[in-house]
Coordinates of C-alpha atoms in Angstrom, one line a residue:
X7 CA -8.7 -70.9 39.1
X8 CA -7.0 -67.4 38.2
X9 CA -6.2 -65.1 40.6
X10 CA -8.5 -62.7 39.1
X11 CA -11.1 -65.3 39.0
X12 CA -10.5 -65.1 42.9
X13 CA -10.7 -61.3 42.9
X14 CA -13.9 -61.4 41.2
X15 CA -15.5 -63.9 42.9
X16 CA -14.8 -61.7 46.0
X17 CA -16.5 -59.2 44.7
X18 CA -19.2 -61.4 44.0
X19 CA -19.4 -62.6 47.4
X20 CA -20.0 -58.8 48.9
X21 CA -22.5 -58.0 46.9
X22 CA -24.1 -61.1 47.6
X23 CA -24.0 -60.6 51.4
X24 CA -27.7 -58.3 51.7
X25 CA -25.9 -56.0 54.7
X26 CA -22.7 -55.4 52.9
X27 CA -24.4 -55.1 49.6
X28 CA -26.1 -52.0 51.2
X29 CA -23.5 -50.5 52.4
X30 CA -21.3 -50.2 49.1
X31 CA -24.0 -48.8 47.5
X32 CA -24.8 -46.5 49.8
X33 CA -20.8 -45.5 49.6
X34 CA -21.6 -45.5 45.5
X35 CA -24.1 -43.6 46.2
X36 CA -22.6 -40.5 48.2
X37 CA -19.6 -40.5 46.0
X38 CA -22.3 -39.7 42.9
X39 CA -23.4 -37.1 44.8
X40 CA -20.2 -36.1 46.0
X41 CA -18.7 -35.8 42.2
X42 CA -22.0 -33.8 41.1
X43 CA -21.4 -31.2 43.6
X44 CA -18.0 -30.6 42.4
X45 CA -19.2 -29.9 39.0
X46 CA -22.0 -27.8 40.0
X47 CA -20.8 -23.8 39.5
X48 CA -20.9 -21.9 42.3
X49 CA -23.7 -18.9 41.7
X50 CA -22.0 -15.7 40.3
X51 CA -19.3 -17.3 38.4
X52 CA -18.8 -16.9 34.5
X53 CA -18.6 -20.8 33.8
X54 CA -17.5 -20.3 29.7
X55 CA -14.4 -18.1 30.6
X56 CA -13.3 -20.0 33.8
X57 CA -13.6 -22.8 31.6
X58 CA -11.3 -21.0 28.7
X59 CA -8.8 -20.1 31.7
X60 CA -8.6 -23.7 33.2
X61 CA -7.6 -24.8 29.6
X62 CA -4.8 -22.2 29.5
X63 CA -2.8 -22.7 32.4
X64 CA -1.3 -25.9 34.4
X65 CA -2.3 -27.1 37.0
X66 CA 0.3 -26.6 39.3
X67 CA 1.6 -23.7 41.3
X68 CA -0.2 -22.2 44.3
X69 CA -3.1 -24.2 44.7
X70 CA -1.9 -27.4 43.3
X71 CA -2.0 -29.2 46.9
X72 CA -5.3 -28.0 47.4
X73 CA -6.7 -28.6 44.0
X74 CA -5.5 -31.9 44.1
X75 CA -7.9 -32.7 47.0
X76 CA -10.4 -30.9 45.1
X77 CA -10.3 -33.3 42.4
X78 CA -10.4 -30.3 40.0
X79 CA -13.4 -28.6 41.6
X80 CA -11.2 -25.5 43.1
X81 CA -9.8 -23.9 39.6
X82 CA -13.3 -24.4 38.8
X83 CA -15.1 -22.1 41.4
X84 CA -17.6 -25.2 41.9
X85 CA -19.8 -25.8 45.3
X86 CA -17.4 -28.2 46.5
X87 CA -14.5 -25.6 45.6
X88 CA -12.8 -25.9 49.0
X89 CA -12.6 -29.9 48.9
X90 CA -11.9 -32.0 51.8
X91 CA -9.3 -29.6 52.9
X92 CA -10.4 -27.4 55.4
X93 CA -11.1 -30.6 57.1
X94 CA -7.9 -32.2 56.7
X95 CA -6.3 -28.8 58.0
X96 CA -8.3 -28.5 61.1
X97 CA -8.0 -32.0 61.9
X98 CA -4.1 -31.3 61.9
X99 CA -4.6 -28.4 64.1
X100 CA -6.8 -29.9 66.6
X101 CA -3.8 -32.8 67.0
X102 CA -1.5 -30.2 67.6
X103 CA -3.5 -28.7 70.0
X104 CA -4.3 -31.9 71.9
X105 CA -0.3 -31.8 73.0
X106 CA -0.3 -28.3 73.9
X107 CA -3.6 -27.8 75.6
X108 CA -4.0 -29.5 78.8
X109 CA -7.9 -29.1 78.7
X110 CA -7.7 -31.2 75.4
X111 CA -5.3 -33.4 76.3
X112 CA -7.6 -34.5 79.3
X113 CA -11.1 -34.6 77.0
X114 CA -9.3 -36.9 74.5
X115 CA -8.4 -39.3 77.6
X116 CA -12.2 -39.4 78.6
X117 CA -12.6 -41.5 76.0
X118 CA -15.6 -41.7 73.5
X119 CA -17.4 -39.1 75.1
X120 CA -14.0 -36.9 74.8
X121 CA -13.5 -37.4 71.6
X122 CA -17.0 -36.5 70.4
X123 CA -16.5 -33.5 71.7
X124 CA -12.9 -33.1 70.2
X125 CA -14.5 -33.9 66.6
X126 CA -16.9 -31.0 67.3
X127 CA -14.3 -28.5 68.2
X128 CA -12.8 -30.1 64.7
X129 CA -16.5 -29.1 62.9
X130 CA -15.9 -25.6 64.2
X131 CA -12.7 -25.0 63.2
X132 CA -13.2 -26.6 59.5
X133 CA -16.7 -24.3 59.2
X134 CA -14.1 -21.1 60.3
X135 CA -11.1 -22.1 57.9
X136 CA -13.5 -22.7 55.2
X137 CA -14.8 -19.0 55.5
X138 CA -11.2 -17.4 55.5
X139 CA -10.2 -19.9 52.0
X140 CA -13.7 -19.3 50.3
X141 CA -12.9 -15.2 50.8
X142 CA -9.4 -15.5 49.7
X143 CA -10.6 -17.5 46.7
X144 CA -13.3 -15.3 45.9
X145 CA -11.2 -12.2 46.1
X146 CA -8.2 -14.0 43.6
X147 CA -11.1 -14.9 41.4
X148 CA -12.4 -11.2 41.7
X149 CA -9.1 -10.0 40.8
X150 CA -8.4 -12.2 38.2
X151 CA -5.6 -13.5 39.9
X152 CA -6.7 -17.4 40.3
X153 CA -5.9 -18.5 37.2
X154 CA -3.1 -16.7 36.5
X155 CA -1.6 -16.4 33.1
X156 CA -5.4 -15.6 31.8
X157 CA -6.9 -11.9 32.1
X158 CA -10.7 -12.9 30.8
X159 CA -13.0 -12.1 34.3
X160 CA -13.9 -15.1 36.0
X161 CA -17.2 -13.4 37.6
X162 CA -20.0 -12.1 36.0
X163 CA -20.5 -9.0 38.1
X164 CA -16.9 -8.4 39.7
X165 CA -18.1 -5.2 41.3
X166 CA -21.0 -6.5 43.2
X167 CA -20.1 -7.2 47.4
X168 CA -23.6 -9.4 46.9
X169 CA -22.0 -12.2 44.7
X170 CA -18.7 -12.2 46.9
X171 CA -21.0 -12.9 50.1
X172 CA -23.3 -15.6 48.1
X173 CA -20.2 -17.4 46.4
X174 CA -18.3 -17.5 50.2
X175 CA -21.4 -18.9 51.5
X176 CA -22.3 -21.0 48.8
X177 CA -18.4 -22.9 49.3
X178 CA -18.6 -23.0 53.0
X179 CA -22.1 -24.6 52.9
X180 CA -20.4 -27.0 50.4
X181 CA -17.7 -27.6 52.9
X182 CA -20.5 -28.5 55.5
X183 CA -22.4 -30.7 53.5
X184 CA -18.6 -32.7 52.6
X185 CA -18.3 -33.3 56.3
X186 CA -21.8 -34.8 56.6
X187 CA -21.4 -36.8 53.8
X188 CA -17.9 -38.4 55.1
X189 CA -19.5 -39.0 58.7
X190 CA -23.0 -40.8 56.8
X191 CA -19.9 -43.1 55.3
X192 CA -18.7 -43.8 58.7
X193 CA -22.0 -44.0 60.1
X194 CA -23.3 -46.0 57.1
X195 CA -21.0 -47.4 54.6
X196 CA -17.5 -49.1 54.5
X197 CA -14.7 -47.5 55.8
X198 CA -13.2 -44.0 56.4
X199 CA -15.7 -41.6 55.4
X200 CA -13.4 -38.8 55.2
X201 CA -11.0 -40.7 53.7
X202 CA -12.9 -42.1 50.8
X203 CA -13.8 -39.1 49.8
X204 CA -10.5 -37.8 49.5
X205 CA -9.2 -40.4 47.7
X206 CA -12.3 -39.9 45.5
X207 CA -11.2 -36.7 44.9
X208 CA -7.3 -37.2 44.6
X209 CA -9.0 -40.3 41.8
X210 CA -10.7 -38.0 39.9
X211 CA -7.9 -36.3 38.4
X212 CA -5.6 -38.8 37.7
X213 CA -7.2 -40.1 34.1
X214 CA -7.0 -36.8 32.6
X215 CA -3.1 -36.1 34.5
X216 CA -2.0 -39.9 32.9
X217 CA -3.9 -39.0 29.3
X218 CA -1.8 -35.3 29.4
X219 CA 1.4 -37.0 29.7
X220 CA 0.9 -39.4 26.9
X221 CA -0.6 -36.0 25.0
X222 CA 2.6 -34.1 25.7
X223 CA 5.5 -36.9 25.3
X224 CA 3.8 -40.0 22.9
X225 CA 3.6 -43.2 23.9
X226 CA 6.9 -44.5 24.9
X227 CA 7.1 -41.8 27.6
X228 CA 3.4 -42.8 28.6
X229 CA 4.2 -46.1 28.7
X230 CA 7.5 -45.7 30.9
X231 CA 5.2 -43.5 33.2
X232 CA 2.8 -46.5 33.5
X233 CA 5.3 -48.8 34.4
X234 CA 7.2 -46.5 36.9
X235 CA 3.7 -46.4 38.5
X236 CA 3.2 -49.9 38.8
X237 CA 6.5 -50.1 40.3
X238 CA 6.2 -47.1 42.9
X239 CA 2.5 -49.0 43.8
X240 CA 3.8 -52.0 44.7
X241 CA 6.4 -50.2 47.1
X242 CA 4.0 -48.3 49.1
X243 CA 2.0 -51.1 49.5
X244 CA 5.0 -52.8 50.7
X245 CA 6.6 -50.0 53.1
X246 CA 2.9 -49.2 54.2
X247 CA 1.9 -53.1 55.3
X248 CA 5.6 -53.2 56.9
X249 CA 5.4 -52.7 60.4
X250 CA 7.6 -53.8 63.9
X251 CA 5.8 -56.3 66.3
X252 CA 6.8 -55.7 69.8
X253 CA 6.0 -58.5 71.6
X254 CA 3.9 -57.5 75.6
X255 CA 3.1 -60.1 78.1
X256 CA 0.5 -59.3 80.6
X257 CA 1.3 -61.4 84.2
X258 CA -1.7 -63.6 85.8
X259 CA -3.5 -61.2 88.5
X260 CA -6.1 -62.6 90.9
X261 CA -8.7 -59.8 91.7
X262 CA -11.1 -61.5 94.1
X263 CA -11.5 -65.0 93.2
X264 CA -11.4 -64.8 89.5
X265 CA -8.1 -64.9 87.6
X266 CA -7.1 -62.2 84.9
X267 CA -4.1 -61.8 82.4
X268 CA -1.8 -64.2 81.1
X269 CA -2.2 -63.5 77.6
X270 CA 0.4 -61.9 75.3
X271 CA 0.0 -59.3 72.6
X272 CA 2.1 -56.8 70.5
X273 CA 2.3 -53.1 69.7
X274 CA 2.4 -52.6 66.1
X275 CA 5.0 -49.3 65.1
X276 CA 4.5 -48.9 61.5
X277 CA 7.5 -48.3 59.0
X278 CA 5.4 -45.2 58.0
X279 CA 4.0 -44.1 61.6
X280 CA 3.2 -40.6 60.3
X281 CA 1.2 -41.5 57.2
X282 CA 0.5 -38.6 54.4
X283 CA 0.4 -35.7 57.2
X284 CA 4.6 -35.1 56.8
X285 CA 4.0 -34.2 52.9
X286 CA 0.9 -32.0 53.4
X287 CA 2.9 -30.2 56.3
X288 CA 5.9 -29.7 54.0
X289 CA 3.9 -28.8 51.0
X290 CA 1.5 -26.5 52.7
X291 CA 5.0 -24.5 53.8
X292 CA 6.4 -24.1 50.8
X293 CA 3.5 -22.8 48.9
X294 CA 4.2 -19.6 51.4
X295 CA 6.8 -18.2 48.6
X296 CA 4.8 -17.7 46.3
X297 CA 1.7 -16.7 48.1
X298 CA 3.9 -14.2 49.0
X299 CA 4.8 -13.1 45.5
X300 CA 1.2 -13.5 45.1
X301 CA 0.3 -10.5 47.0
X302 CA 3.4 -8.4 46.0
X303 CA 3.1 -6.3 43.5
X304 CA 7.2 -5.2 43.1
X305 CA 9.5 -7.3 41.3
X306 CA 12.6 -5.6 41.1
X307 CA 13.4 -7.1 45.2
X308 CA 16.0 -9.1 45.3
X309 CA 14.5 -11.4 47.5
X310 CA 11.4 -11.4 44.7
X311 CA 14.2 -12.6 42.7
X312 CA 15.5 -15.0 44.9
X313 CA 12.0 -16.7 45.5
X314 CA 11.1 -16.8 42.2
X315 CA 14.3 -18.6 41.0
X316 CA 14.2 -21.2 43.6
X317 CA 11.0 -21.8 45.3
X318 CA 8.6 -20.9 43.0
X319 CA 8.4 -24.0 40.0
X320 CA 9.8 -26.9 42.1
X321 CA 12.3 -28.0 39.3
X322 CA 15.6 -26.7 41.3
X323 CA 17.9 -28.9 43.4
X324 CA 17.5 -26.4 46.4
X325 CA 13.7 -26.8 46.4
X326 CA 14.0 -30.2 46.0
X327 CA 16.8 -30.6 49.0
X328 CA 14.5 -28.5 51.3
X329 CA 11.1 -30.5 50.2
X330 CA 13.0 -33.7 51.5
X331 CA 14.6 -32.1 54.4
X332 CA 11.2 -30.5 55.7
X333 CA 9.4 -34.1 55.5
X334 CA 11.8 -35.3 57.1
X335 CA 11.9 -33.3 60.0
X336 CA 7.9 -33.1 60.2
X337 CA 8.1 -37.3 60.0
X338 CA 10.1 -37.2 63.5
X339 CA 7.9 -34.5 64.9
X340 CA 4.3 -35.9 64.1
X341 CA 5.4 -39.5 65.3
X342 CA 7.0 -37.4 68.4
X343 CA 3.2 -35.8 69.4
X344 CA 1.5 -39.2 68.3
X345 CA 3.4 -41.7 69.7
X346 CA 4.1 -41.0 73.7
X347 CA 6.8 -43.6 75.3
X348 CA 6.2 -42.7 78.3
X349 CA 3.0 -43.0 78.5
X350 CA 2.3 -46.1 76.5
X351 CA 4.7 -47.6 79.2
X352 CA 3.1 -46.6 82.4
X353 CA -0.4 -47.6 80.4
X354 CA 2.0 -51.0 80.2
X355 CA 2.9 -50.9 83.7
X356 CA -0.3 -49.9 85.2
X357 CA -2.2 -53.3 83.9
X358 CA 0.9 -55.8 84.8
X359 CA 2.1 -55.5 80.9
X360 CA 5.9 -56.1 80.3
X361 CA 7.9 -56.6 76.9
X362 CA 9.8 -59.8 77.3
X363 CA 13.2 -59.1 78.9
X364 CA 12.7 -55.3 79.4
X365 CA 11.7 -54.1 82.8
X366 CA 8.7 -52.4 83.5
X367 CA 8.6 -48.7 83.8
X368 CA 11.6 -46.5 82.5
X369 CA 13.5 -49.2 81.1
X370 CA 10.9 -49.9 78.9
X371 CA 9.9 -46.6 78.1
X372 CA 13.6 -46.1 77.1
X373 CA 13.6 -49.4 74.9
X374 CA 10.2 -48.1 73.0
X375 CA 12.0 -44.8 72.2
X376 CA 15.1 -46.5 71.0
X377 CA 12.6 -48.8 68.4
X378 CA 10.4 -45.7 67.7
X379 CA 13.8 -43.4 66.7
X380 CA 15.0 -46.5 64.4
X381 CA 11.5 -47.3 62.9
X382 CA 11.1 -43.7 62.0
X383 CA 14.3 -43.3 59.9
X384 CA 13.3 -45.3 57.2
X385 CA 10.0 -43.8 57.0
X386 CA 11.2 -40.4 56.5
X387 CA 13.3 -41.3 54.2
X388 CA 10.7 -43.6 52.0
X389 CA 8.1 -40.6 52.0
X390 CA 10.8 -38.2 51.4
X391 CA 11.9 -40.1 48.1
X392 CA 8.2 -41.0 47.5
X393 CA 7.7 -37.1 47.5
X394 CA 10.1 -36.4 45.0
X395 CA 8.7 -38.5 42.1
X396 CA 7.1 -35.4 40.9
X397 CA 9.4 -33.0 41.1
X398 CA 11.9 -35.1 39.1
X399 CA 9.3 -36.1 36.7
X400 CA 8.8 -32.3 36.3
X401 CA 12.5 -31.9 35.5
X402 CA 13.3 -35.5 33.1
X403 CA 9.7 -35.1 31.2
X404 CA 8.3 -31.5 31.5
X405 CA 5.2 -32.8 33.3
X406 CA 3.2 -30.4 36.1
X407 CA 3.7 -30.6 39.8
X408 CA 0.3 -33.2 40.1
X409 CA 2.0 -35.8 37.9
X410 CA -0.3 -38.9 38.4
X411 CA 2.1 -40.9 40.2
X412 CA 3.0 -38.2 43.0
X413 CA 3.6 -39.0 46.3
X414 CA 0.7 -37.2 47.4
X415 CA -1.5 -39.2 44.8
X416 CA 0.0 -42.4 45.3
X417 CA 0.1 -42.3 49.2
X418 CA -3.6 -41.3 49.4
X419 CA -5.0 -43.7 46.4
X420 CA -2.6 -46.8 48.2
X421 CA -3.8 -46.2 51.9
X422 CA -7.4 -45.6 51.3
X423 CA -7.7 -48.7 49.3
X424 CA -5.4 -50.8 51.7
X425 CA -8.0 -49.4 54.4
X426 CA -11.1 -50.4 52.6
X427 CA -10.3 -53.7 51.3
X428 CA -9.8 -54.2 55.0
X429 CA -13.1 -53.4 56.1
X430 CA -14.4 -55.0 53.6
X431 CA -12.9 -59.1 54.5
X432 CA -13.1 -58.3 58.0
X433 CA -17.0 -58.0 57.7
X434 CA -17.1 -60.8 55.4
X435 CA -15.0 -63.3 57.7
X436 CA -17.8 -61.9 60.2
X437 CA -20.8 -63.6 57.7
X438 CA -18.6 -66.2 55.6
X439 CA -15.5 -67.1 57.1
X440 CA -13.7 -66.2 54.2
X441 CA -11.6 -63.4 53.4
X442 CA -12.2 -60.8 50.7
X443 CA -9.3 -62.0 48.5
X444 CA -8.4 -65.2 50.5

């Protein structure tokens, strides 16, 4: 039998369990939705010229971050404009904030009642970054500055303060409606809600990105690009399975007449602790330039100049240098606020867990930090490089900044599925004792 034999037989095997079966429709059944809202115009906007603009310009630039977890929908003024991103932002912000605060830092240690009310505080804050991106959006649109390169009006009535309210309400109720969906996923489906529908998002442009590149340089290019692909794929999966095992042995306790402990585990440190949040970090920063030449209307500054030679198209050594040196440093700091030695070690400590010839305490608090600092190097330096596919593709083959195999893309696309499959053979060992792909 064929290994995709076995692969389909899997397949096979979840649909023919009745609870999963339900489940991954239900998942197919959101992500329908999901797609439909992010084709649906938002009311107020001239759909046949924003359609002449989006065929005009690239899609890079500005918004090509956020547009990318649109799947499209934001240079199209759709109801599901904004994307996942508001979200993903104030999900950031509130992990931040959990370090800093004290009053967060104690509601996350409550536990599940803690965090439920953490994720509400995250509901807020998505509902009040959504309002601040759908004006800003609306105004560019207004002012014909969205799409840039193309003067046509993107509104039917640009005048009118009555379609600016209805189009900012219109995308932050669409942002709403995105975060129920995700949490019915979680709730109902397979998986990461959230995440699914981010990577359904970040999967929805990638067809027509490949299909440009073959358009633009033939075939031989195209089919260079495809094999690069397959090659950076198999990498991420490898560097983002790769994790260090450290080995803890909990010591036999007797607490009344009963015996507890004795049993050994490990903490898993991932090669790539931080995930995708580095790359969003160091993207989202270096967008400032040119929002800032966005909103400037002089061009004879020298520091105008200066911006728009280095930091405005991606394609120069200096932006490239800084993009790696900025995920870097955000790699060390997000593990830094994620990961706490000290107090995995007291957790360690507290229940009569010890790593097997390390003391208990600050020895082993030191030891974790030591691992931590060497784990993390090569994890900065894979998404770093992963992170500069498109920016060198940009260069060798004239492609835009959301070449299909980015490391934005590719990071997303890899992890979600990696998660998923997951879910998916854990519930099936629960039924079948057998594995998804065995």
């Amino acid at each position: 039998m064929t290994k995709e034999d076995l692969v389909l037989g899997a397949f096979a095997n979840a649909f023919r369990t009745p609870d999963l079966r339900k489940k991954l429709l239900f998942v197919l059944l959101i992500i329908v939705i999901f797609r439909l809202g992010s084709q649906m115009p938002t009311p107020g906007v001239h759909v046949a010229n924003v359609q002449a603009c989006f065929q005009q310009i690239e899609n890079d630039g500005l918004y090509g971050l956020i547009n990318l977890f649109s799947g499209g929908a934001l240079l199209q003024l759709t109801v599901f404009a904004l994307g996942i991103m508001p979200y993903i932002t104030a999900s950031i912000i509130l992990q931040l904030l959990v370090v800093v605060i004290p009053r967060l830092e104690a509601l996350k240690k409550e536990g599940q009642a803690g965090q439920t009310k953490i994720t509400q505080y995250t509901r807020y804050l998505t509902l009040g970054l959504a309002i601040l991106q759908a004006t800003g959006i609306t105004a560019l649109a207004r002012n014909r500055q969205l799409l840039q390169g193309c003067e046509l009006p993107l509104l039917h009535d640009e005048d009118s303060l009555l379609t600016m309210v209805v189009m900012v309400v219109t995308m932050t109720a669409g942002t709403a409606v995105i975060m129920w969906l995700g949490e019915l996923i979680t709730d109902r489906g397979i998986g990461n809600g959230m995440s699914i529908l981010i990577f359904t998002q970040v999967v929805a442009t990638f067809p027509s990105s490949l299909w440009g590149v073959r358009t633009t340089n033939g075939w031989w290019i195209f089919g260079i690009v495809i094999v690069v692909g397959l090659v950076l794929v198999a990498a991420v999966i490898f560097i983002e399975q790769a994790q260090r095992r450290i080995p803890v042995q909990y010591a036999r306790r007797m607490v009344g007449r009963r015996m507890f402990g004795g049993s050994s585990t490990y903490i898993p440190l991932k090669v790539n602790q931080a995930g995708i949040i580095p790359v969003i970090f160091a993207s989202s920063l270096l967008y400032l330039p040119a929002l800032a030449l966005q909103f400037n209307q002089r061009g004879d500054s020298w520091w105008v100049t200066f911006l728009n030679t280095y930091f405005v198209q991606g394609d120069h050594p200096l932006y490239m240098a800084v993009y790696f040196a900025l995920i870097i440093f955000f790699t060390y700091f997000y593990v830094a606020i994620t990961f706490n030695p000290t107090e995995v070690a007291d957790n360690m400590k507290k229940y009569g867990g010890f790593i097997p010839g390390i003391r208990a305490g600050k020895p082993t608090e030191e030891y974790l930090s030591y691992v931590l600092s060497r784990i993390t190097a090569p994890g900065a330096l894979y998404l770093g490089l992963i992170s500069l596919v498109p920016l060198i593709a940009f260069v060798l083959i004239n492609a835009n900044q959301n070449f299909p195999f980015g490391g934005t893309s590719i990071l997303i696309m890899v992890g979600v599925a990696l998660d998923t499959v997951k879910q998916i053979e854990s519930q099936l060992q629960q039924r079948n004792y057998e594995g998804f792909l065995r």
